[in-house]
C-alpha cells in the first residue's frame, strides 16, 4: 500500500473528532514516515494533495468542503506540544486537550486536535443551526477563539479571535464550538448595520438558540451594550424574549390542565401600597407566578411606609428603601401569597415539569391558613 492510500484512510490517522476528514498536519505526516520533501512533492499542482494552511494538508485535490475547512482551521490553531505542558488550568484546556461540554443532544467528548482553539463567529452560528449563517458546507471563513497569550496570526480562511479566558467548548457535530450566545456576541462585534444586528439577536431568542438574559450578559461582557446599534436591538430582544416567555406560560397552563388564573395583575393591600405585578395569579389559592426574564423586575420599589401611631401628629415614616426580589417574595409570603418563579428556559425545555411545580403550589394552598386579603387589579 502506498503513502497516498494509507494516509487517506481514517485508520491511519489519530481517532479524534473530525479525524475521518482527509485533513492532517505536517507532524502527523512525519509520524507516518514522510519527509518534508515527499510532502512537498505530493502538494505540487499535479500532485494528489494540497496545502490548505501552514502545516495543514488536504489529502485530495479540488476545493475544500466546509467541514474540511473547520478541521483545518482547528489543526492550524492547535496549541503546539510545548504549549500543552504549560496550558492554563481551570479553563478546559489543560490535562485532556479541549475538554468539552455538551451540545443540544447531550453529546460529550474531547475535541482533541483543537488544543485550546474553539470555533466561534459565523462558523459557530452555522454549527448551531442559525438561519442567518450559511450552511456548514458553504463556509468560506472560520473564526477560531484562542487565549490572548497565543502567538497566532490570521491566514487564508482562518480569522483569529482572542480572549483572556476562553470558555469551555461545547461539542457540536464533532467540533469544539462556543455557546450560541458567545458566537452571537463575536459576530455582533463586527456588525455595523442595525438591521443585521436586530435580525441576529431576534433569531437567537425567537428560535430558542439562547435565552435573552444569557445573550445580554454575553454582550455586556464583550462591552457591546454601549453601542447605540446594539442598545436598540437589545431593547427589542428583551421585549420579544418576554413575549415568548408569556406565550409559553399561557400554553403551559392550558396544555397541562391547570386552572385558569388571572393574567398580568397588580397586587395591593386594601387602601394600601402597591405590592408588585405578577404574571399569573390564582386568587382563591393565593398563588402567584412570576417569569424570570431579563426584563427589569416588576415588584414594588419600596416597602410600604411605617404606619403613624394613632393620635400622633407626626408624618408617616418611609419604609427601609428599595426591596430586592428576595425581600419582595418574603413580604408576599408573610401575607400568605405563594410566589412561584419560572424561568423562560424552563418553560421552553420542560413545560411539564414547570406545570408540576405550579400544581403542587396550588394543592399546598389548601392546607395552609387563608391568606390576607389582597386587592387584585388589572395592569
mmCIF file of C-alpha atoms in Angstrom:
data_model
loop_
_atom_site.group_PDB
_atom_site.id
_atom_site.type_symbol
_atom_site.label_atom_id
_atom_site.label_comp_id
_atom_site.label_asym_id
_atom_site.label_seq_id
_atom_site.Cartn_x
_atom_site.Cartn_y
_atom_site.Cartn_z
ATOM 1 C CA UNK A 1 0.000 0.000 0.000
ATOM 2 C CA UNK A 2 1.469 3.381 -0.945
ATOM 3 C CA UNK A 3 1.509 6.513 1.225
ATOM 4 C CA UNK A 4 -1.320 8.156 -0.691
ATOM 5 C CA UNK A 5 -3.696 5.326 0.090
ATOM 6 C CA UNK A 6 -2.691 4.730 3.689
ATOM 7 C CA UNK A 7 -2.827 8.386 4.702
ATOM 8 C CA UNK A 8 -6.190 8.891 3.053
ATOM 9 C CA UNK A 9 -7.620 6.127 5.218
ATOM 10 C CA UNK A 10 -9.126 7.149 8.558
ATOM 11 C CA UNK A 11 -7.458 4.134 10.166
ATOM 12 C CA UNK A 12 -4.063 5.719 9.561
ATOM 13 C CA UNK A 13 -4.950 8.881 11.490
ATOM 14 C CA UNK A 14 -5.492 9.551 15.210
ATOM 15 C CA UNK A 15 -9.100 8.879 16.241
ATOM 16 C CA UNK A 16 -10.288 12.336 17.195
ATOM 17 C CA UNK A 17 -13.413 14.332 16.298
ATOM 18 C CA UNK A 18 -13.097 15.278 12.640
ATOM 19 C CA UNK A 19 -10.313 12.728 12.014
ATOM 20 C CA UNK A 20 -12.480 10.954 9.436
ATOM 21 C CA UNK A 21 -11.852 14.021 7.271
ATOM 22 C CA UNK A 22 -8.814 13.878 4.955
ATOM 23 C CA UNK A 23 -7.091 16.791 6.700
ATOM 24 C CA UNK A 24 -3.802 16.256 8.534
ATOM 25 C CA UNK A 25 -0.881 18.195 9.950
ATOM 26 C CA UNK A 26 2.716 18.031 8.904
ATOM 27 C CA UNK A 27 3.518 16.399 12.248
ATOM 28 C CA UNK A 28 1.042 13.605 11.549
ATOM 29 C CA UNK A 29 2.600 13.029 8.143
ATOM 30 C CA UNK A 30 6.082 12.887 9.664
ATOM 31 C CA UNK A 31 4.861 10.298 12.153
ATOM 32 C CA UNK A 32 3.714 8.270 9.145
ATOM 33 C CA UNK A 33 7.311 8.351 7.849
ATOM 34 C CA UNK A 34 7.044 11.037 5.172
ATOM 35 C CA UNK A 35 9.774 13.623 4.817
ATOM 36 C CA UNK A 36 9.166 17.285 4.089
ATOM 37 C CA UNK A 37 10.365 16.739 0.529
ATOM 38 C CA UNK A 38 7.888 13.904 -0.018
ATOM 39 C CA UNK A 39 5.019 16.018 1.313
ATOM 40 C CA UNK A 40 6.022 18.937 -0.919
ATOM 41 C CA UNK A 41 6.140 16.606 -3.913
ATOM 42 C CA UNK A 42 2.579 15.455 -3.259
ATOM 43 C CA UNK A 43 1.388 19.071 -2.929
ATOM 44 C CA UNK A 44 2.540 20.203 -6.398
ATOM 45 C CA UNK A 45 -0.164 21.371 -8.855
ATOM 46 C CA UNK A 46 -0.238 17.885 -10.356
ATOM 47 C CA UNK A 47 0.038 16.069 -7.034
ATOM 48 C CA UNK A 48 -2.779 14.297 -5.137
ATOM 49 C CA UNK A 49 -2.673 16.603 -2.090
ATOM 50 C CA UNK A 50 -2.716 20.321 -1.351
ATOM 51 C CA UNK A 51 -1.589 22.589 1.458
ATOM 52 C CA UNK A 52 -4.612 24.388 2.957
ATOM 53 C CA UNK A 53 -2.850 26.328 5.708
ATOM 54 C CA UNK A 54 0.677 26.496 7.118
ATOM 55 C CA UNK A 55 1.417 22.991 8.344
ATOM 56 C CA UNK A 56 -2.030 21.650 7.393
ATOM 57 C CA UNK A 57 -2.712 19.474 4.344
ATOM 58 C CA UNK A 58 -5.780 18.240 2.465
ATOM 59 C CA UNK A 59 -5.364 14.734 1.107
ATOM 60 C CA UNK A 60 -7.252 15.282 -2.125
ATOM 61 C CA UNK A 61 -7.418 17.779 -4.968
ATOM 62 C CA UNK A 62 -10.263 20.212 -5.602
ATOM 63 C CA UNK A 63 -11.934 22.724 -3.268
ATOM 64 C CA UNK A 64 -12.081 22.016 0.465
ATOM 65 C CA UNK A 65 -15.536 21.479 1.935
ATOM 66 C CA UNK A 66 -16.905 23.381 4.921
ATOM 67 C CA UNK A 67 -16.170 20.592 7.412
ATOM 68 C CA UNK A 68 -12.658 20.241 5.979
ATOM 69 C CA UNK A 69 -12.109 23.970 6.459
ATOM 70 C CA UNK A 70 -13.305 23.690 10.061
ATOM 71 C CA UNK A 71 -10.964 20.793 10.737
ATOM 72 C CA UNK A 72 -8.052 22.553 9.052
ATOM 73 C CA UNK A 73 -8.616 25.770 10.991
ATOM 74 C CA UNK A 74 -8.635 23.890 14.302
ATOM 75 C CA UNK A 75 -5.494 21.974 13.422
ATOM 76 C CA UNK A 76 -3.759 25.198 12.366
ATOM 77 C CA UNK A 77 -4.758 26.924 15.613
ATOM 78 C CA UNK A 78 -3.861 23.919 17.784
ATOM 79 C CA UNK A 79 -1.529 24.677 20.649
ATOM 80 C CA UNK A 80 1.976 23.335 19.981
ATOM 81 C CA UNK A 81 3.105 20.348 22.029
ATOM 82 C CA UNK A 82 5.226 22.579 24.277
ATOM 83 C CA UNK A 83 2.198 24.738 24.965
ATOM 84 C CA UNK A 84 0.236 21.767 26.275
ATOM 85 C CA UNK A 85 2.577 21.325 29.208
ATOM 86 C CA UNK A 86 2.116 24.939 30.199
ATOM 87 C CA UNK A 87 -1.586 25.123 29.410
ATOM 88 C CA UNK A 88 -3.734 27.337 31.522
ATOM 89 C CA UNK A 89 -5.560 25.382 34.204
ATOM 90 C CA UNK A 90 -9.214 25.654 35.068
ATOM 91 C CA UNK A 91 -10.498 26.647 31.632
ATOM 92 C CA UNK A 92 -10.913 23.315 29.890
ATOM 93 C CA UNK A 93 -7.538 23.460 28.108
ATOM 94 C CA UNK A 94 -5.223 21.609 30.456
ATOM 95 C CA UNK A 95 -4.903 17.894 31.017
ATOM 96 C CA UNK A 96 -7.191 16.427 28.382
ATOM 97 C CA UNK A 97 -6.954 18.664 25.344
ATOM 98 C CA UNK A 98 -10.011 20.706 24.545
ATOM 99 C CA UNK A 99 -12.163 19.485 27.433
ATOM 100 C CA UNK A 100 -15.686 19.591 26.192
ATOM 101 C CA UNK A 101 -19.118 20.481 27.383
ATOM 102 C CA UNK A 102 -22.349 19.213 25.878
ATOM 103 C CA UNK A 103 -24.366 20.039 22.848
ATOM 104 C CA UNK A 104 -28.093 20.136 22.473
ATOM 105 C CA UNK A 105 -28.288 16.337 22.345
ATOM 106 C CA UNK A 106 -26.090 15.799 25.375
ATOM 107 C CA UNK A 107 -23.067 14.730 23.348
ATOM 108 C CA UNK A 108 -19.841 14.998 25.287
ATOM 109 C CA UNK A 109 -16.250 14.402 24.402
ATOM 110 C CA UNK A 110 -12.840 15.957 23.982
ATOM 111 C CA UNK A 111 -12.184 17.906 20.851
ATOM 112 C CA UNK A 112 -8.636 16.682 20.597
ATOM 113 C CA UNK A 113 -6.795 18.443 17.852
ATOM 114 C CA UNK A 114 -8.421 21.738 18.872
ATOM 115 C CA UNK A 115 -5.894 22.071 21.709
ATOM 116 C CA UNK A 116 -7.020 25.407 23.063
ATOM 117 C CA UNK A 117 -8.811 26.613 19.914
ATOM 118 C CA UNK A 118 -12.594 26.829 19.678
ATOM 119 C CA UNK A 119 -14.805 27.656 16.703
ATOM 120 C CA UNK A 120 -16.667 30.953 17.084
ATOM 121 C CA UNK A 121 -18.229 33.632 14.886
ATOM 122 C CA UNK A 122 -20.249 32.804 11.776
ATOM 123 C CA UNK A 123 -18.893 29.249 11.619
ATOM 124 C CA UNK A 124 -20.147 28.627 15.168
ATOM 125 C CA UNK A 125 -23.558 30.054 14.231
ATOM 126 C CA UNK A 126 -23.648 27.627 11.292
ATOM 127 C CA UNK A 127 -22.885 24.689 13.596
ATOM 128 C CA UNK A 128 -25.631 25.848 15.976
ATOM 129 C CA UNK A 129 -28.085 25.937 13.077
ATOM 130 C CA UNK A 130 -28.709 29.678 12.686
ATOM 131 C CA UNK A 131 -30.597 30.611 9.532
ATOM 132 C CA UNK A 132 -28.643 33.895 9.452
ATOM 133 C CA UNK A 133 -25.426 31.924 8.848
ATOM 134 C CA UNK A 134 -24.537 29.985 5.710
ATOM 135 C CA UNK A 135 -24.792 26.188 5.977
ATOM 136 C CA UNK A 136 -21.630 24.424 7.114
ATOM 137 C CA UNK A 137 -20.747 23.115 3.605
ATOM 138 C CA UNK A 138 -20.775 26.704 2.307
ATOM 139 C CA UNK A 139 -18.418 28.173 4.927
ATOM 140 C CA UNK A 140 -15.634 30.233 3.374
ATOM 141 C CA UNK A 141 -14.079 31.588 6.584
ATOM 142 C CA UNK A 142 -13.596 30.122 10.038
ATOM 143 C CA UNK A 143 -13.132 32.194 13.219
ATOM 144 C CA UNK A 144 -11.167 30.461 15.959
ATOM 145 C CA UNK A 145 -11.076 31.655 19.560
ATOM 146 C CA UNK A 146 -7.710 31.259 21.289
ATOM 147 C CA UNK A 147 -6.130 32.529 24.528
ATOM 148 C CA UNK A 148 -4.864 36.086 24.299
ATOM 149 C CA UNK A 149 -1.334 34.908 25.057
ATOM 150 C CA UNK A 150 -1.168 32.738 21.931
ATOM 151 C CA UNK A 151 1.053 33.988 19.109
ATOM 152 C CA UNK A 152 -1.136 33.071 16.195
ATOM 153 C CA UNK A 153 -1.816 35.086 13.062
ATOM 154 C CA UNK A 154 -4.790 35.042 10.730
ATOM 155 C CA UNK A 155 -4.057 33.394 7.421
ATOM 156 C CA UNK A 156 -6.023 32.123 4.452
ATOM 157 C CA UNK A 157 -9.602 31.458 5.504
ATOM 158 C CA UNK A 158 -8.776 31.498 9.233
ATOM 159 C CA UNK A 159 -9.536 34.548 11.377
ATOM 160 C CA UNK A 160 -8.266 34.713 14.938
ATOM 161 C CA UNK A 161 -10.341 35.969 17.884
ATOM 162 C CA UNK A 162 -8.593 36.320 21.239
ATOM 163 C CA UNK A 163 -9.920 36.104 24.795
ATOM 164 C CA UNK A 164 -8.299 36.331 28.203
ATOM 165 C CA UNK A 165 -10.316 33.360 29.456
ATOM 166 C CA UNK A 166 -11.561 31.185 26.577
ATOM 167 C CA UNK A 167 -14.783 29.357 27.509
ATOM 168 C CA UNK A 168 -15.066 25.622 27.778
ATOM 169 C CA UNK A 169 -16.360 24.444 24.416
ATOM 170 C CA UNK A 170 -19.464 22.552 23.531
ATOM 171 C CA UNK A 171 -19.028 19.724 21.036
ATOM 172 C CA UNK A 172 -21.375 20.177 18.086
ATOM 173 C CA UNK A 173 -21.181 17.783 15.158
ATOM 174 C CA UNK A 174 -17.741 16.703 16.356
ATOM 175 C CA UNK A 175 -16.228 20.202 16.556
ATOM 176 C CA UNK A 176 -15.403 22.293 19.657
ATOM 177 C CA UNK A 177 -17.590 25.374 19.486
ATOM 178 C CA UNK A 178 -18.524 28.274 21.749
ATOM 179 C CA UNK A 179 -22.046 28.669 23.091
ATOM 180 C CA UNK A 180 -24.645 30.260 20.828
ATOM 181 C CA UNK A 181 -24.677 33.478 22.857
ATOM 182 C CA UNK A 182 -20.888 33.806 22.672
ATOM 183 C CA UNK A 183 -20.956 33.212 18.919
ATOM 184 C CA UNK A 184 -23.637 35.889 18.504
ATOM 185 C CA UNK A 185 -21.591 38.378 20.552
ATOM 186 C CA UNK A 186 -18.463 37.726 18.484
ATOM 187 C CA UNK A 187 -20.402 38.260 15.247
ATOM 188 C CA UNK A 188 -22.189 41.386 16.536
ATOM 189 C CA UNK A 189 -18.795 42.896 17.415
ATOM 190 C CA UNK A 190 -18.093 43.119 13.689
ATOM 191 C CA UNK A 191 -21.509 44.362 12.546
ATOM 192 C CA UNK A 192 -22.469 47.996 11.966
ATOM 193 C CA UNK A 193 -25.833 47.617 10.201
ATOM 194 C CA UNK A 194 -28.753 47.949 12.656
ATOM 195 C CA UNK A 195 -30.921 45.582 10.618
ATOM 196 C CA UNK A 196 -28.276 42.852 10.685
ATOM 197 C CA UNK A 197 -27.817 43.164 14.449
ATOM 198 C CA UNK A 198 -31.581 43.088 15.077
ATOM 199 C CA UNK A 199 -32.039 40.091 12.785
ATOM 200 C CA UNK A 200 -29.343 38.072 14.521
ATOM 201 C CA UNK A 201 -30.469 38.854 18.078
ATOM 202 C CA UNK A 202 -34.105 38.224 17.207
ATOM 203 C CA UNK A 203 -33.340 34.835 15.679
ATOM 204 C CA UNK A 204 -31.237 33.868 18.696
ATOM 205 C CA UNK A 205 -34.199 34.413 21.048
ATOM 206 C CA UNK A 206 -37.115 33.514 18.763
ATOM 207 C CA UNK A 207 -35.704 30.179 17.594
ATOM 208 C CA UNK A 208 -34.544 29.113 21.041
ATOM 209 C CA UNK A 209 -30.795 29.173 20.401
ATOM 210 C CA UNK A 210 -30.230 31.024 23.685
ATOM 211 C CA UNK A 211 -32.158 32.833 26.384
ATOM 212 C CA UNK A 212 -32.294 36.639 26.189
ATOM 213 C CA UNK A 213 -30.789 37.036 29.668
ATOM 214 C CA UNK A 214 -27.763 34.898 28.772
ATOM 215 C CA UNK A 215 -27.315 36.749 25.485
ATOM 216 C CA UNK A 216 -27.483 40.170 27.159
ATOM 217 C CA UNK A 217 -24.924 39.006 29.738
ATOM 218 C CA UNK A 218 -22.562 37.919 26.940
ATOM 219 C CA UNK A 219 -22.995 41.217 25.079
ATOM 220 C CA UNK A 220 -22.294 43.067 28.322
ATOM 221 C CA UNK A 221 -19.150 41.015 28.965
ATOM 222 C CA UNK A 222 -17.988 41.901 25.460
ATOM 223 C CA UNK A 223 -18.609 45.610 26.236
ATOM 224 C CA UNK A 224 -21.030 45.920 23.324
ATOM 225 C CA UNK A 225 -24.047 47.337 25.140
ATOM 226 C CA UNK A 226 -22.685 50.878 24.864
ATOM 227 C CA UNK A 227 -23.006 50.842 21.070
ATOM 228 C CA UNK A 228 -26.295 52.501 20.012
ATOM 229 C CA UNK A 229 -26.926 49.909 17.311
ATOM 230 C CA UNK A 230 -26.680 47.155 19.939
ATOM 231 C CA UNK A 231 -28.612 49.033 22.634
ATOM 232 C CA UNK A 232 -31.699 49.398 20.461
ATOM 233 C CA UNK A 233 -31.520 45.788 19.280
ATOM 234 C CA UNK A 234 -31.261 44.584 22.886
ATOM 235 C CA UNK A 235 -34.371 46.559 23.854
ATOM 236 C CA UNK A 236 -36.281 44.774 21.108
ATOM 237 C CA UNK A 237 -34.711 41.458 22.104
ATOM 238 C CA UNK A 238 -35.860 41.756 25.712
ATOM 239 C CA UNK A 239 -39.366 42.699 24.639
ATOM 240 C CA UNK A 240 -39.554 39.728 22.294
ATOM 241 C CA UNK A 241 -37.967 37.400 24.843
ATOM 242 C CA UNK A 242 -40.556 38.321 27.445
ATOM 243 C CA UNK A 243 -43.373 37.960 24.924
ATOM 244 C CA UNK A 244 -42.175 34.458 24.043
ATOM 245 C CA UNK A 245 -41.953 33.517 27.726
ATOM 246 C CA UNK A 246 -45.516 34.753 28.300
ATOM 247 C CA UNK A 247 -46.780 32.715 25.339
ATOM 248 C CA UNK A 248 -45.095 29.614 26.771
ATOM 249 C CA UNK A 249 -46.645 30.310 30.167
ATOM 250 C CA UNK A 250 -50.142 30.572 28.614
ATOM 251 C CA UNK A 251 -49.547 27.326 26.730
ATOM 252 C CA UNK A 252 -48.261 25.546 29.863
ATOM 253 C CA UNK A 253 -51.423 26.403 31.821
ATOM 254 C CA UNK A 254 -53.783 25.240 29.075
ATOM 255 C CA UNK A 255 -51.910 22.216 27.749
ATOM 256 C CA UNK A 256 -51.279 20.756 31.213
ATOM 257 C CA UNK A 257 -54.769 21.381 32.567
ATOM 258 C CA UNK A 258 -54.055 23.949 35.270
ATOM 259 C CA UNK A 259 -56.926 26.146 36.498
ATOM 260 C CA UNK A 260 -57.153 29.410 34.584
ATOM 261 C CA UNK A 261 -55.524 32.252 36.555
ATOM 262 C CA UNK A 262 -55.935 35.985 36.163
ATOM 263 C CA UNK A 263 -53.126 37.272 33.968
ATOM 264 C CA UNK A 264 -50.741 40.213 34.426
ATOM 265 C CA UNK A 265 -52.230 41.808 37.511
ATOM 266 C CA UNK A 266 -51.149 44.268 40.192
ATOM 267 C CA UNK A 267 -51.365 43.220 43.832
ATOM 268 C CA UNK A 268 -52.183 45.790 46.521
ATOM 269 C CA UNK A 269 -53.183 45.854 50.136
ATOM 270 C CA UNK A 270 -56.702 47.241 50.686
ATOM 271 C CA UNK A 271 -56.300 51.020 50.750
ATOM 272 C CA UNK A 272 -52.585 50.480 50.954
ATOM 273 C CA UNK A 273 -49.459 50.361 48.856
ATOM 274 C CA UNK A 274 -48.688 48.585 45.635
ATOM 275 C CA UNK A 275 -47.129 45.175 46.322
ATOM 276 C CA UNK A 276 -45.982 44.425 42.803
ATOM 277 C CA UNK A 277 -47.028 42.921 39.479
ATOM 278 C CA UNK A 278 -47.224 39.198 38.765
ATOM 279 C CA UNK A 279 -47.672 37.344 35.513
ATOM 280 C CA UNK A 280 -50.365 34.965 36.742
ATOM 281 C CA UNK A 281 -52.388 34.809 39.949
ATOM 282 C CA UNK A 282 -54.855 32.323 41.415
ATOM 283 C CA UNK A 283 -56.867 34.402 43.930
ATOM 284 C CA UNK A 284 -58.556 31.526 45.791
ATOM 285 C CA UNK A 285 -55.262 29.754 46.410
ATOM 286 C CA UNK A 286 -53.201 32.986 46.691
ATOM 287 C CA UNK A 287 -50.541 31.584 44.341
ATOM 288 C CA UNK A 288 -48.603 33.929 42.046
ATOM 289 C CA UNK A 289 -46.317 33.126 39.130
ATOM 290 C CA UNK A 290 -43.504 35.455 38.157
ATOM 291 C CA UNK A 291 -41.478 34.987 34.978
ATOM 292 C CA UNK A 292 -37.739 35.225 35.474
ATOM 293 C CA UNK A 293 -36.638 37.144 32.385
ATOM 294 C CA UNK A 294 -34.007 39.760 31.637
ATOM 295 C CA UNK A 295 -36.620 42.489 31.904
ATOM 296 C CA UNK A 296 -36.464 44.821 34.907
ATOM 297 C CA UNK A 297 -38.304 43.406 37.954
ATOM 298 C CA UNK A 298 -41.881 44.497 38.419
ATOM 299 C CA UNK A 299 -42.158 44.197 42.169
ATOM 300 C CA UNK A 300 -42.750 47.149 44.464
ATOM 301 C CA UNK A 301 -39.804 49.520 44.526
ATOM 302 C CA UNK A 302 -40.009 50.181 48.268
ATOM 303 C CA UNK A 303 -41.569 48.865 51.427
ATOM 304 C CA UNK A 304 -44.872 50.432 52.472
ATOM 305 C CA UNK A 305 -44.425 53.425 54.810
ATOM 306 C CA UNK A 306 -44.453 52.660 58.509
ATOM 307 C CA UNK A 307 -47.877 53.476 59.968
ATOM 308 C CA UNK A 308 -48.273 56.563 62.186
ATOM 309 C CA UNK A 309 -49.364 55.684 65.736
ATOM 310 C CA UNK A 310 -52.960 56.703 66.437
ATOM 311 C CA UNK A 311 -53.178 60.161 67.994
ATOM 312 C CA UNK A 312 -49.748 61.174 66.768
ATOM 313 C CA UNK A 313 -49.288 64.358 64.755
ATOM 314 C CA UNK A 314 -46.204 63.066 63.059
ATOM 315 C CA UNK A 315 -45.952 62.088 59.432
ATOM 316 C CA UNK A 316 -45.635 58.532 58.190
ATOM 317 C CA UNK A 317 -42.044 57.389 58.134
ATOM 318 C CA UNK A 318 -40.742 55.931 54.892
ATOM 319 C CA UNK A 319 -40.001 52.243 54.729
ATOM 320 C CA UNK A 320 -36.456 50.933 54.713
ATOM 321 C CA UNK A 321 -35.985 51.611 50.984
ATOM 322 C CA UNK A 322 -35.842 49.621 47.749
ATOM 323 C CA UNK A 323 -36.508 45.909 48.041
ATOM 324 C CA UNK A 324 -34.720 43.022 46.438
ATOM 325 C CA UNK A 325 -36.574 40.134 44.866
ATOM 326 C CA UNK A 326 -35.969 38.001 47.961
ATOM 327 C CA UNK A 327 -37.376 40.676 50.265
ATOM 328 C CA UNK A 328 -40.379 41.221 47.991
ATOM 329 C CA UNK A 329 -41.072 37.491 47.915
ATOM 330 C CA UNK A 330 -40.765 37.258 51.703
ATOM 331 C CA UNK A 331 -43.162 40.185 52.063
ATOM 332 C CA UNK A 332 -45.806 38.475 49.929
ATOM 333 C CA UNK A 333 -45.354 35.143 51.663
ATOM 334 C CA UNK A 334 -45.871 36.804 55.054
ATOM 335 C CA UNK A 335 -49.251 37.870 53.651
ATOM 336 C CA UNK A 336 -49.936 34.259 52.688
ATOM 337 C CA UNK A 337 -49.186 34.582 48.979
ATOM 338 C CA UNK A 338 -47.040 31.810 47.470
ATOM 339 C CA UNK A 339 -44.702 33.074 44.738
ATOM 340 C CA UNK A 340 -43.540 30.606 42.078
ATOM 341 C CA UNK A 341 -40.740 31.878 39.855
ATOM 342 C CA UNK A 342 -40.469 30.211 36.439
ATOM 343 C CA UNK A 343 -37.596 30.701 34.035
ATOM 344 C CA UNK A 344 -38.049 31.216 30.317
ATOM 345 C CA UNK A 345 -35.598 28.382 29.702
ATOM 346 C CA UNK A 346 -37.549 26.043 31.982
ATOM 347 C CA UNK A 347 -40.793 26.791 30.148
ATOM 348 C CA UNK A 348 -39.088 26.060 26.848
ATOM 349 C CA UNK A 349 -37.230 22.911 27.860
ATOM 350 C CA UNK A 350 -39.539 21.301 30.443
ATOM 351 C CA UNK A 351 -43.005 22.852 30.495
ATOM 352 C CA UNK A 352 -44.490 19.708 32.050
ATOM 353 C CA UNK A 353 -42.103 19.933 34.999
ATOM 354 C CA UNK A 354 -42.866 23.624 35.478
ATOM 355 C CA UNK A 355 -46.585 22.860 35.410
ATOM 356 C CA UNK A 356 -45.985 20.273 38.135
ATOM 357 C CA UNK A 357 -44.342 22.913 40.312
ATOM 358 C CA UNK A 358 -47.336 25.224 39.955
ATOM 359 C CA UNK A 359 -49.816 22.383 40.535
ATOM 360 C CA UNK A 360 -48.003 21.428 43.744
ATOM 361 C CA UNK A 361 -48.196 25.021 44.988
ATOM 362 C CA UNK A 362 -51.937 25.153 44.236
ATOM 363 C CA UNK A 363 -52.559 21.914 46.139
ATOM 364 C CA UNK A 364 -50.440 23.010 49.094
ATOM 365 C CA UNK A 365 -52.507 26.190 49.388
ATOM 366 C CA UNK A 366 -55.487 24.113 50.582
ATOM 367 C CA UNK A 367 -53.596 23.027 53.694
ATOM 368 C CA UNK A 368 -52.396 26.389 54.941
ATOM 369 C CA UNK A 369 -54.003 29.315 56.702
ATOM 370 C CA UNK A 370 -56.086 31.628 54.490
ATOM 371 C CA UNK A 371 -54.064 34.466 53.009
ATOM 372 C CA UNK A 372 -54.511 38.089 53.944
ATOM 373 C CA UNK A 373 -56.935 39.934 51.756
ATOM 374 C CA UNK A 374 -55.094 41.249 48.711
ATOM 375 C CA UNK A 375 -56.615 43.506 46.088
ATOM 376 C CA UNK A 376 -56.100 42.245 42.530
ATOM 377 C CA UNK A 377 -56.232 44.875 39.795
ATOM 378 C CA UNK A 378 -55.681 44.575 36.040
ATOM 379 C CA UNK A 379 -52.377 46.042 34.945
#
